[in-house]
CSV table of C-alpha atoms in Angstrom, one decimal:
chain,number,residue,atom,x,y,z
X,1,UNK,CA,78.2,112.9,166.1
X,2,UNK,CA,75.1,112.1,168.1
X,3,UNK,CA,76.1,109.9,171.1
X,4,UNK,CA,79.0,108.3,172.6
X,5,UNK,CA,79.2,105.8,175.2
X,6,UNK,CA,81.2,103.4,177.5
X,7,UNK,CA,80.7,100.3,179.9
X,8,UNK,CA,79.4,103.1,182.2
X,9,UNK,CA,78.0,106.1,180.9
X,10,UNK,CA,75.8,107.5,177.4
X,11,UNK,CA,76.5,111.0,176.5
X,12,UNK,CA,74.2,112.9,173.8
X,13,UNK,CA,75.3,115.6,172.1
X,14,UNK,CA,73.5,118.9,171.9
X,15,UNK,CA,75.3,120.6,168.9
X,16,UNK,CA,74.1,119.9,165.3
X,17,UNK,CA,77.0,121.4,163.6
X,18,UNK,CA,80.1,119.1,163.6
X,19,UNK,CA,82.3,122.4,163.9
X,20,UNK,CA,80.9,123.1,167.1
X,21,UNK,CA,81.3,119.9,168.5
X,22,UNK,CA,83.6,119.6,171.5
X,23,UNK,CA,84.7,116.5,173.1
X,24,UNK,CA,85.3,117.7,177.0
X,25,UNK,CA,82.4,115.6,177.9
X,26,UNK,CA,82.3,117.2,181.3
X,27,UNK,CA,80.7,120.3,179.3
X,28,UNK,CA,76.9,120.0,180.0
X,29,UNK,CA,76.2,122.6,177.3
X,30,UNK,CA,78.1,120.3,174.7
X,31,UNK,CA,77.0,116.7,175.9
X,32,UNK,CA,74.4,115.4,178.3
X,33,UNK,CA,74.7,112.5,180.5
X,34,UNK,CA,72.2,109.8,180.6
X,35,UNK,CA,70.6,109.6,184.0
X,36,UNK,CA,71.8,106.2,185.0
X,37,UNK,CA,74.3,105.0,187.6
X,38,UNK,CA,76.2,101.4,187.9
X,39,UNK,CA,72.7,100.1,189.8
X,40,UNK,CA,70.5,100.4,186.4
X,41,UNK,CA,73.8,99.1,183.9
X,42,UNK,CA,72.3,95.6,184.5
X,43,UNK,CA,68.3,97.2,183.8
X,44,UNK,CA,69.4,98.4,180.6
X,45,UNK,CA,71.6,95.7,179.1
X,46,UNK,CA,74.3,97.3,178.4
X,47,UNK,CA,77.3,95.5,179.1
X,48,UNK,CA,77.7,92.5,181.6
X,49,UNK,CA,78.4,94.0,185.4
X,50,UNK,CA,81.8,92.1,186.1
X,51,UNK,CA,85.1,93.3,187.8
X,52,UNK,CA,86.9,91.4,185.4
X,53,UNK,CA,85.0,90.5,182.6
X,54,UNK,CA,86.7,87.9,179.5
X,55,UNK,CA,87.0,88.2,176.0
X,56,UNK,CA,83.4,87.5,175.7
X,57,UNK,CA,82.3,90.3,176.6
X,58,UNK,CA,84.0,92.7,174.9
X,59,UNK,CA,81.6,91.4,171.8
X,60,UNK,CA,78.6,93.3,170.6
X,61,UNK,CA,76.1,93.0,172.9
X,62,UNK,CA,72.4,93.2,171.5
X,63,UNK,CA,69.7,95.2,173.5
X,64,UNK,CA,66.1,96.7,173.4
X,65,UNK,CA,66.2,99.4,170.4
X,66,UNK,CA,64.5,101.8,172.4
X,67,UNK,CA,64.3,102.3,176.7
X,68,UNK,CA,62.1,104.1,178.3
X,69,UNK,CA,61.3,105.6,182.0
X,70,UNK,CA,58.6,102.7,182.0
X,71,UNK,CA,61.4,100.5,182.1
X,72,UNK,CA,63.1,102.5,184.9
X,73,UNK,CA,60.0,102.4,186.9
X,74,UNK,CA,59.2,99.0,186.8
X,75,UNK,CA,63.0,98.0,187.6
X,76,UNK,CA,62.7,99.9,190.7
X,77,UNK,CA,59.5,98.7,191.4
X,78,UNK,CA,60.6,94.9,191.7
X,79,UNK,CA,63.9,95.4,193.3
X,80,UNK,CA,61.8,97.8,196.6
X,81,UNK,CA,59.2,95.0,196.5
X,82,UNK,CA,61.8,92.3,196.9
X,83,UNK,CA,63.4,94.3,199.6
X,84,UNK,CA,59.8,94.5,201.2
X,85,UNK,CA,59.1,90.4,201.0
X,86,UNK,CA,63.3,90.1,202.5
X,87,UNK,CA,62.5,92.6,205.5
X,88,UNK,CA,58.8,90.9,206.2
X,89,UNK,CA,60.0,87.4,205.6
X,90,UNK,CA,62.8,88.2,208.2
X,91,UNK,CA,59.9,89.3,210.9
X,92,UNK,CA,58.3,85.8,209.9
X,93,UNK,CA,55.3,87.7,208.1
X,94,UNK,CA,53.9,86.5,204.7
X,95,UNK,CA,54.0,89.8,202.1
X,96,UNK,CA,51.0,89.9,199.8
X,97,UNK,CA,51.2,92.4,197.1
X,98,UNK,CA,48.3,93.9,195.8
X,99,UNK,CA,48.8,95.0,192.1
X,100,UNK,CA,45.4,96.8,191.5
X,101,UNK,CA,46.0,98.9,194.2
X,102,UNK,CA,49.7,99.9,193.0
X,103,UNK,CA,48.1,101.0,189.3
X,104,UNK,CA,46.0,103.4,191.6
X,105,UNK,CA,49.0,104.7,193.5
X,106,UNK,CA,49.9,105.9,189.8
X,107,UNK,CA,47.0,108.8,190.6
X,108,UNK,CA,48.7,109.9,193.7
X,109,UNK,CA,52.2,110.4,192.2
X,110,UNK,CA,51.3,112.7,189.5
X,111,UNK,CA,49.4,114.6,192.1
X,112,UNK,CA,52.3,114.7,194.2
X,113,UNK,CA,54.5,116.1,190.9
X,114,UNK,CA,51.8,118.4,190.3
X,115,UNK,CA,52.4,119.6,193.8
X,116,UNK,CA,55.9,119.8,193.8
X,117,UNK,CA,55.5,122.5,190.1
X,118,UNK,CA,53.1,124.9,192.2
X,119,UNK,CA,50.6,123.3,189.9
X,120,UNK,CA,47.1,122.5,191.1
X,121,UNK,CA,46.6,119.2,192.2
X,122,UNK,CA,43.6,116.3,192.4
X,123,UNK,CA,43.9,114.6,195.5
X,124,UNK,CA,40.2,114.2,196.2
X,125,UNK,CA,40.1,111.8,193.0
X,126,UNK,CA,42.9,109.7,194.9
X,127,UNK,CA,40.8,110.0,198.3
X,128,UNK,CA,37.6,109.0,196.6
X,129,UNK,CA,39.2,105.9,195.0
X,130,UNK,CA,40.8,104.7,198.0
X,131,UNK,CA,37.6,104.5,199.8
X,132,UNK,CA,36.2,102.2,197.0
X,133,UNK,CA,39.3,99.8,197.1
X,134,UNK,CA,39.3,99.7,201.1
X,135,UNK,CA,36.8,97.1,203.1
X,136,UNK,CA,34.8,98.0,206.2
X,137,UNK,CA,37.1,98.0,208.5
X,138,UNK,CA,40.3,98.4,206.7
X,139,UNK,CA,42.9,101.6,206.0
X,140,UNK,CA,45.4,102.4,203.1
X,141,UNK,CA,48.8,104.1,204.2
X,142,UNK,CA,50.7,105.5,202.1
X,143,UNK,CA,54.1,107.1,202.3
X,144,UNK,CA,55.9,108.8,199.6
X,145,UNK,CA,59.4,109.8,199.6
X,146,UNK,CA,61.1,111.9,196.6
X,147,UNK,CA,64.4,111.2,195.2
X,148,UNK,CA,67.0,113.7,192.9
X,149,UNK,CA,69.0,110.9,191.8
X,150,UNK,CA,68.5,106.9,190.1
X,151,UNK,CA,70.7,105.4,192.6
X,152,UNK,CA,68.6,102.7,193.4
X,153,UNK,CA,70.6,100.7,196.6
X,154,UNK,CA,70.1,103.9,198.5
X,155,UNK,CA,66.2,103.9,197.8
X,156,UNK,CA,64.9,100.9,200.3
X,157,UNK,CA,67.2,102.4,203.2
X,158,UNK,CA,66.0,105.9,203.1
X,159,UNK,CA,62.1,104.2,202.9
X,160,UNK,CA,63.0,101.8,205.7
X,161,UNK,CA,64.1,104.0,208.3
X,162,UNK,CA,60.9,106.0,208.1
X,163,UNK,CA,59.0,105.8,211.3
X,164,UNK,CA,55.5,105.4,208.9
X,165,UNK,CA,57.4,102.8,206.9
X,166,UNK,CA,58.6,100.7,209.5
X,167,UNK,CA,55.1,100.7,211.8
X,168,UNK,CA,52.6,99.2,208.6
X,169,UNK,CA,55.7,96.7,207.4
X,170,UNK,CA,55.4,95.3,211.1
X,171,UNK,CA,51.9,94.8,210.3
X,172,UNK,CA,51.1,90.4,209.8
X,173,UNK,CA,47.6,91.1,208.1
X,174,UNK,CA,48.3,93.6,204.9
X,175,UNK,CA,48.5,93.8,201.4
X,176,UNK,CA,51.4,95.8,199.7
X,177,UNK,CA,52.4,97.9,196.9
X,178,UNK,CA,54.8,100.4,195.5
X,179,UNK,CA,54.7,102.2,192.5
X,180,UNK,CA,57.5,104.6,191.4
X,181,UNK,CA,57.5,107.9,188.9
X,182,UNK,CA,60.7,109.2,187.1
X,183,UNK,CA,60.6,112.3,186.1
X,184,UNK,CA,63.5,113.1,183.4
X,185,UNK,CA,64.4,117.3,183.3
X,186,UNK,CA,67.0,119.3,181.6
X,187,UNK,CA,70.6,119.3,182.7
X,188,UNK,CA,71.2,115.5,184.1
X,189,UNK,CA,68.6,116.2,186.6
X,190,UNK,CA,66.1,114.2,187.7
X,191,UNK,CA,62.8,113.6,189.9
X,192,UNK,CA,62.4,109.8,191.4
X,193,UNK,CA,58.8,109.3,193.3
X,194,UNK,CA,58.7,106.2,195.4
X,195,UNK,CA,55.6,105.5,196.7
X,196,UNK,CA,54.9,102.3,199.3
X,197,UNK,CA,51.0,101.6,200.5
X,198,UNK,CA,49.7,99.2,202.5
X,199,UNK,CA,46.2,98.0,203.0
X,200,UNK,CA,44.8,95.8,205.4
X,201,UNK,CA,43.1,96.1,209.4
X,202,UNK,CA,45.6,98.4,210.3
């Protein structure tokens, strides 16, 4: 038996022998959980997110054969930049969002993860492409925060009530982008970088 799994949960199974198989799922050194929570259900199509779903949905449901922490990244990607355009729009600004400069935030992420492994890092490479991407006259900001979990509702609120976060989203001439990291480990654990720059005369 190599995985089980419900409207809510996956569970893999580390044993190879059927013998040693034991079905108290709460044993981590039997099963492991799949690092999602009732926010990603919907990401990875498993079943339909209803209270009270019908008959329907109790059919086989077809999904991607394979997903991936790509996947993961970009979901949380688009639901913090919606959040961003929502919080802006409410201040009457106009959010632009500058997708070059959220494939070079990818650089600054692994540098933080190197960081955060006592590993040495390249943060001069970031530095030196940042000047290149920035105008005379304009600054990047940049503020990362670092999760232990996938529970994506609770991302946006810890960002937002950052002093740093709150001071550049006030800003009506800037461009904005996020890029997020997930970085899958042993035992259910898990290490979520969220990222948000902006760019622009500020």
């Amino acid at each position: 038996m190599d995985t089980i799994f419900n409207h809510r949960r996956i569970l893999v199974c580390h044993n190879e022998e059927p013998s040693q198989v034991s079905f108290d799922f709460s044993d981590h050194r039997s099963w492991l959980w799949a690092p999602v929570d009732e926010e990603m259900l919907d990401v990875l199509r498993l079943y339909p997110c209803r209270k009270c779903p019908g008959f329907a949905d109790l059919l086989l449901h077809r999904w991607s054969p394979s997903w991936n922490v790509e996947t993961l990244e970009e979901a949380i990607e688009d639901r913090l930049l919606a959040a961003i355009r929502t919080h802006r729009e409410a201040l009457g600004n106009i959010t632009m969002v500058d997708r070059h400069l959220g494939q070079l935030l990818h650089v600054a992420l692994v540098n933080l993860e190197y960081e955060r492994r006592g590993m040495q890092s390249q943060s001069s490479v970031f530095e030196n492409l940042a000047t290149r991407v920035c105008a005379p006259g304009e600054v990047l900001r940049a503020t990362p925060v670092q999760f232990n979990h996938l529970r994506v509702s609770l991302f946006w609120p810890a960002l937002s009530q950052r002093s740093t976060v709150q001071e550049i989203l006030a800003k009506p001439q800037a461009s904005f982008a996020v890029r997020c990291r997930v970085v899958l480990q042993p035992e259910t654990t898990v290490a979520t970088w969220v990222l948000l720059a902006a760019k622009g005369r500020i």
